Amino acid sequence: MGISSALGADSTAKFAVKEVENGARFILHPGDISYARGHAYVWEQWHGLIESYARRVPYMVGIGNHEQDHTTGGDKDPSKAPGTGFHPSWGNFGDDSGGECGVPMYRRFHMPDNGNAVWWYSFDYGNVHITMMSSEHNFTRGSAQYEWLQNDFKSVDRSVTPWLILAGHRPMYSSERYPSDYKVCEGMQAAFEDLLMQYKVDLAIWGHYHSYERTCPVYKNECNPAGTTHIVIGSAGASLDDVGLYDKTWSKFFDTEFGYGRISVHNRSSLLWEYIRNKDGLVHDNVLLQK
């Protein structure tokens, strides 16, 4: 999101105020929060931007590469990631935090204490269970986060919370033509997409790419009615992407305009996702998930 002006973050913040006034119960922001990248005053500016609505409803955050990633100073990382953090051979995890190493996020936000602070946690709201993961930490089989994620999914009582939503920063599915980022998508699919199918995750919400994209219910790169619908909603404020797209049959809607998303849970068998553009305040994409 950051603190960009015009149709970017300023506009998103104004729409967020309206959403709260109209009954929105909480905000979900999965990473790339202020884009301070080591400049502490930017955090203050960003908090000023969101204050009018963040003081009225919970502001639930996840960690992004611009808050966490580092190649030195791992001993100061409060997430307790070993060494210099997560740097798989197929990844492009660099030093995007500008030396923050997750410290400002850890000090400024307090999330549910059932995982690893701001890095991974879960909570229930009504008949929805929301799981926040960190795409910036090891999520491969056998890692602490993988084991926690599996146990969290396993613990969900679908008779109480029939809807299961996963959120994180880097997406598991995106058709944007960024080769190094696409390799990360593939790495995520290989690492834990089977968990999403096994535990019937309904919706996955991601950021990272500065665009909007929605997939069909997908599993192993094919539309599958038993799969998970993936949403990339990374267009709240930072400069928009401008690259080509891979030809993917699972991609059902793509847009490069500033905007945000809205979830309306009708009941235990109907959930509506809507994508709203900032420039006109209109819904430009939607999908109704039904059980």
CSV table of C-alpha atoms in Angstrom, one decimal, residues 3-201:
chain,number,residue,atom,x,y,z
A,3,ILE,CA,1.7,6.4,1.2
A,4,SER,CA,1.2,7.2,-2.5
A,5,SER,CA,-1.2,10.0,-3.4
A,6,ALA,CA,-3.9,10.5,-6.0
A,7,LEU,CA,-5.7,7.3,-7.0
A,8,GLY,CA,-3.3,5.1,-4.9
A,9,ALA,CA,-3.1,4.8,-1.1
A,10,ASP,CA,-4.9,8.1,-0.3
A,11,SER,CA,-7.9,7.0,-2.4
A,12,THR,CA,-7.9,3.5,-0.9
A,13,ALA,CA,-7.8,5.0,2.6
A,14,LYS,CA,-10.9,7.1,1.8
A,15,PHE,CA,-12.8,4.1,0.5
A,16,ALA,CA,-11.8,2.1,3.6
A,17,VAL,CA,-13.4,4.8,5.8
A,18,LYS,CA,-16.6,4.5,3.8
A,19,GLU,CA,-16.5,0.7,4.0
A,20,VAL,CA,-16.2,0.9,7.8
A,21,GLU,CA,-19.0,3.4,8.0
A,22,ASN,CA,-21.1,1.0,5.9
A,23,GLY,CA,-20.4,-1.9,8.4
A,24,ALA,CA,-17.0,-3.5,7.4
A,25,ARG,CA,-15.9,-5.4,10.5
A,26,PHE,CA,-12.1,-5.6,9.9
A,27,ILE,CA,-9.3,-4.8,7.4
A,28,LEU,CA,-7.0,-7.6,6.1
A,29,HIS,CA,-3.7,-6.3,4.7
A,30,PRO,CA,-1.3,-9.2,3.8
A,31,GLY,CA,2.1,-7.5,3.5
A,32,ASP,CA,3.9,-4.6,2.0
A,33,ILE,CA,2.4,-2.3,4.5
A,34,SER,CA,4.1,1.1,4.6
A,35,TYR,CA,7.1,0.7,2.2
A,36,ALA,CA,9.2,2.5,4.8
A,37,ARG,CA,12.2,0.2,4.0
A,38,GLY,CA,14.3,1.5,6.9
A,39,HIS,CA,12.9,5.1,6.9
A,40,ALA,CA,11.0,5.2,10.2
A,41,TYR,CA,9.2,8.5,9.5
A,42,VAL,CA,7.3,6.8,6.6
A,43,TRP,CA,5.8,4.4,9.2
A,44,GLU,CA,4.5,7.5,11.0
A,45,GLN,CA,3.0,8.9,7.8
A,46,TRP,CA,1.4,5.6,7.0
A,47,HIS,CA,-0.2,5.2,10.4
A,48,GLY,CA,-1.6,8.7,10.0
A,49,LEU,CA,-3.1,7.7,6.7
A,50,ILE,CA,-5.0,4.7,8.1
A,51,GLU,CA,-5.8,6.1,11.6
A,52,SER,CA,-9.3,7.2,10.8
A,53,TYR,CA,-10.5,3.7,10.1
A,54,ALA,CA,-7.8,1.5,11.9
A,55,ARG,CA,-8.9,3.0,15.2
A,56,ARG,CA,-12.5,1.8,14.6
A,57,VAL,CA,-12.0,-1.8,13.4
A,58,PRO,CA,-9.2,-4.4,13.7
A,59,TYR,CA,-6.4,-3.9,11.2
A,60,MET,CA,-5.1,-7.4,10.6
A,61,VAL,CA,-1.7,-7.5,8.9
A,62,GLY,CA,0.7,-10.0,7.4
A,63,ILE,CA,4.4,-9.7,6.6
A,64,GLY,CA,5.7,-8.8,3.1
A,65,ASN,CA,9.1,-8.8,1.5
A,66,HIS,CA,9.4,-5.0,2.1
A,67,GLU,CA,9.0,-5.5,5.9
A,68,GLN,CA,11.0,-8.8,6.3
A,69,ASP,CA,13.5,-9.8,3.7
A,70,HIS,CA,17.2,-9.4,4.6
A,71,THR,CA,20.6,-10.9,3.8
A,72,THR,CA,22.4,-9.7,6.9
A,73,GLY,CA,21.6,-9.0,10.5
A,74,GLY,CA,19.6,-12.2,11.1
A,75,ASP,CA,20.5,-12.1,14.8
A,76,LYS,CA,18.2,-9.1,15.1
A,77,ASP,CA,15.2,-10.7,13.4
A,78,PRO,CA,12.5,-11.2,16.1
A,79,SER,CA,10.8,-13.9,14.0
A,80,LYS,CA,13.7,-16.2,15.0
A,81,ALA,CA,14.3,-17.3,11.4
A,82,PRO,CA,17.6,-19.1,11.3
A,83,GLY,CA,20.6,-17.5,9.7
A,84,THR,CA,19.7,-14.7,7.3
A,85,GLY,CA,16.2,-15.9,6.7
A,86,PHE,CA,14.5,-17.9,3.9
A,87,HIS,CA,16.5,-18.0,0.7
A,88,PRO,CA,15.6,-21.1,-1.3
A,89,SER,CA,17.5,-21.8,-4.5
A,90,TRP,CA,14.3,-21.1,-6.6
A,91,GLY,CA,13.5,-17.9,-4.7
A,92,ASN,CA,14.3,-14.2,-5.2
A,93,PHE,CA,14.2,-13.3,-1.5
A,94,GLY,CA,16.7,-10.5,-1.2
A,95,ASP,CA,17.1,-7.5,1.2
A,96,ASP,CA,13.9,-5.7,0.3
A,97,SER,CA,13.2,-4.5,3.9
A,98,GLY,CA,16.0,-2.0,3.8
A,99,GLY,CA,17.4,-3.5,7.0
A,100,GLU,CA,14.0,-3.6,8.9
A,101,CYS,CA,14.2,-7.4,9.3
A,102,GLY,CA,10.6,-7.4,10.5
A,103,VAL,CA,11.3,-5.3,13.6
A,104,PRO,CA,9.0,-2.4,13.0
A,105,MET,CA,6.1,-4.7,12.2
A,106,TYR,CA,6.7,-6.8,15.3
A,107,ARG,CA,6.8,-3.6,17.5
A,108,ARG,CA,3.9,-1.9,15.9
A,109,PHE,CA,1.3,-4.7,15.6
A,110,HIS,CA,0.0,-7.3,17.9
A,111,MET,CA,-1.8,-10.2,16.2
A,112,PRO,CA,-3.5,-13.3,17.7
A,113,ASP,CA,-1.0,-15.2,19.8
A,114,ASN,CA,-1.6,-18.7,18.4
A,115,GLY,CA,1.3,-18.9,15.9
A,116,ASN,CA,4.3,-16.7,15.5
A,117,ALA,CA,3.3,-13.1,16.3
A,118,VAL,CA,2.7,-11.1,13.1
A,119,TRP,CA,4.3,-13.7,10.9
A,120,TRP,CA,1.7,-16.5,11.0
A,121,TYR,CA,-1.5,-16.7,13.1
A,122,SER,CA,-5.2,-17.4,12.6
A,123,PHE,CA,-8.6,-16.2,13.9
A,124,ASP,CA,-12.3,-16.8,13.6
A,125,TYR,CA,-14.8,-14.1,12.7
A,126,GLY,CA,-18.4,-15.3,12.6
A,127,ASN,CA,-18.5,-18.4,10.4
A,128,VAL,CA,-15.1,-17.7,8.8
A,129,HIS,CA,-11.7,-19.0,9.8
A,130,ILE,CA,-8.8,-16.9,8.5
A,131,THR,CA,-5.3,-18.1,8.4
A,132,MET,CA,-2.4,-15.7,7.8
A,133,MET,CA,0.9,-17.1,6.7
A,134,SER,CA,4.3,-15.7,5.9
A,135,SER,CA,5.6,-16.1,2.4
A,136,GLU,CA,8.9,-14.7,3.6
A,137,HIS,CA,9.6,-17.6,5.9
A,138,ASN,CA,10.2,-21.3,5.2
A,139,PHE,CA,6.9,-22.9,4.2
A,140,THR,CA,8.3,-26.1,2.8
A,141,ARG,CA,7.4,-29.5,4.2
A,142,GLY,CA,9.0,-30.1,7.6
A,143,SER,CA,9.5,-26.4,8.4
A,144,ALA,CA,7.9,-24.9,11.6
A,145,GLN,CA,5.5,-22.9,9.5
A,146,TYR,CA,4.4,-25.8,7.4
A,147,GLU,CA,3.7,-27.9,10.5
A,148,TRP,CA,1.8,-25.0,12.1
A,149,LEU,CA,-0.2,-24.4,8.9
A,150,GLN,CA,-1.2,-28.1,8.6
A,151,ASN,CA,-2.2,-28.2,12.3
A,152,ASP,CA,-4.2,-25.0,12.0
A,153,PHE,CA,-6.1,-26.3,9.0
A,154,LYS,CA,-6.7,-29.6,10.7
A,155,SER,CA,-8.1,-27.9,13.8
A,156,VAL,CA,-10.8,-26.0,11.9
A,157,ASP,CA,-14.3,-27.2,12.8
A,158,ARG,CA,-16.2,-26.7,9.6
A,159,SER,CA,-19.5,-27.1,11.3
A,160,VAL,CA,-18.7,-23.9,13.2
A,161,THR,CA,-16.6,-22.0,10.6
A,162,PRO,CA,-17.5,-23.5,7.2
A,163,TRP,CA,-15.5,-20.9,5.3
A,164,LEU,CA,-11.7,-21.2,5.3
A,165,ILE,CA,-9.6,-18.4,3.9
A,166,LEU,CA,-5.8,-18.3,3.6
A,167,ALA,CA,-3.9,-15.0,3.3
A,168,GLY,CA,-0.3,-14.2,2.6
A,169,HIS,CA,1.9,-11.9,0.7
A,170,ARG,CA,3.5,-13.6,-2.3
A,171,PRO,CA,0.9,-15.5,-4.4
A,172,MET,CA,0.7,-19.1,-5.2
A,173,TYR,CA,-0.9,-18.2,-8.6
A,174,SER,CA,-0.2,-15.2,-10.8
A,175,SER,CA,0.0,-14.9,-14.6
A,176,GLU,CA,2.2,-11.8,-14.6
A,177,ARG,CA,5.4,-12.3,-16.7
A,178,TYR,CA,7.9,-11.8,-13.9
A,179,PRO,CA,10.1,-15.0,-14.3
A,180,SER,CA,11.8,-14.9,-10.9
A,181,ASP,CA,8.5,-14.2,-9.1
A,182,TYR,CA,6.8,-16.9,-11.1
A,183,LYS,CA,9.3,-19.4,-9.9
A,184,VAL,CA,8.3,-18.5,-6.4
A,185,CYS,CA,4.6,-19.3,-7.3
A,186,GLU,CA,5.8,-22.7,-8.5
A,187,GLY,CA,7.7,-23.2,-5.3
A,188,MET,CA,4.7,-22.5,-3.2
A,189,GLN,CA,2.6,-24.8,-5.3
A,190,ALA,CA,5.1,-27.6,-4.9
A,191,ALA,CA,5.5,-26.9,-1.1
A,192,PHE,CA,1.9,-26.8,0.2
A,193,GLU,CA,-0.8,-26.6,-2.5
A,194,ASP,CA,-1.7,-30.2,-1.5
A,195,LEU,CA,-2.7,-28.8,2.0
A,196,LEU,CA,-5.1,-26.4,0.4
A,197,MET,CA,-6.8,-29.2,-1.5
A,198,GLN,CA,-6.7,-31.6,1.5
A,199,TYR,CA,-8.3,-29.2,3.9
A,200,LYS,CA,-10.6,-27.6,1.3
A,201,VAL,CA,-9.4,-24.0,1.5
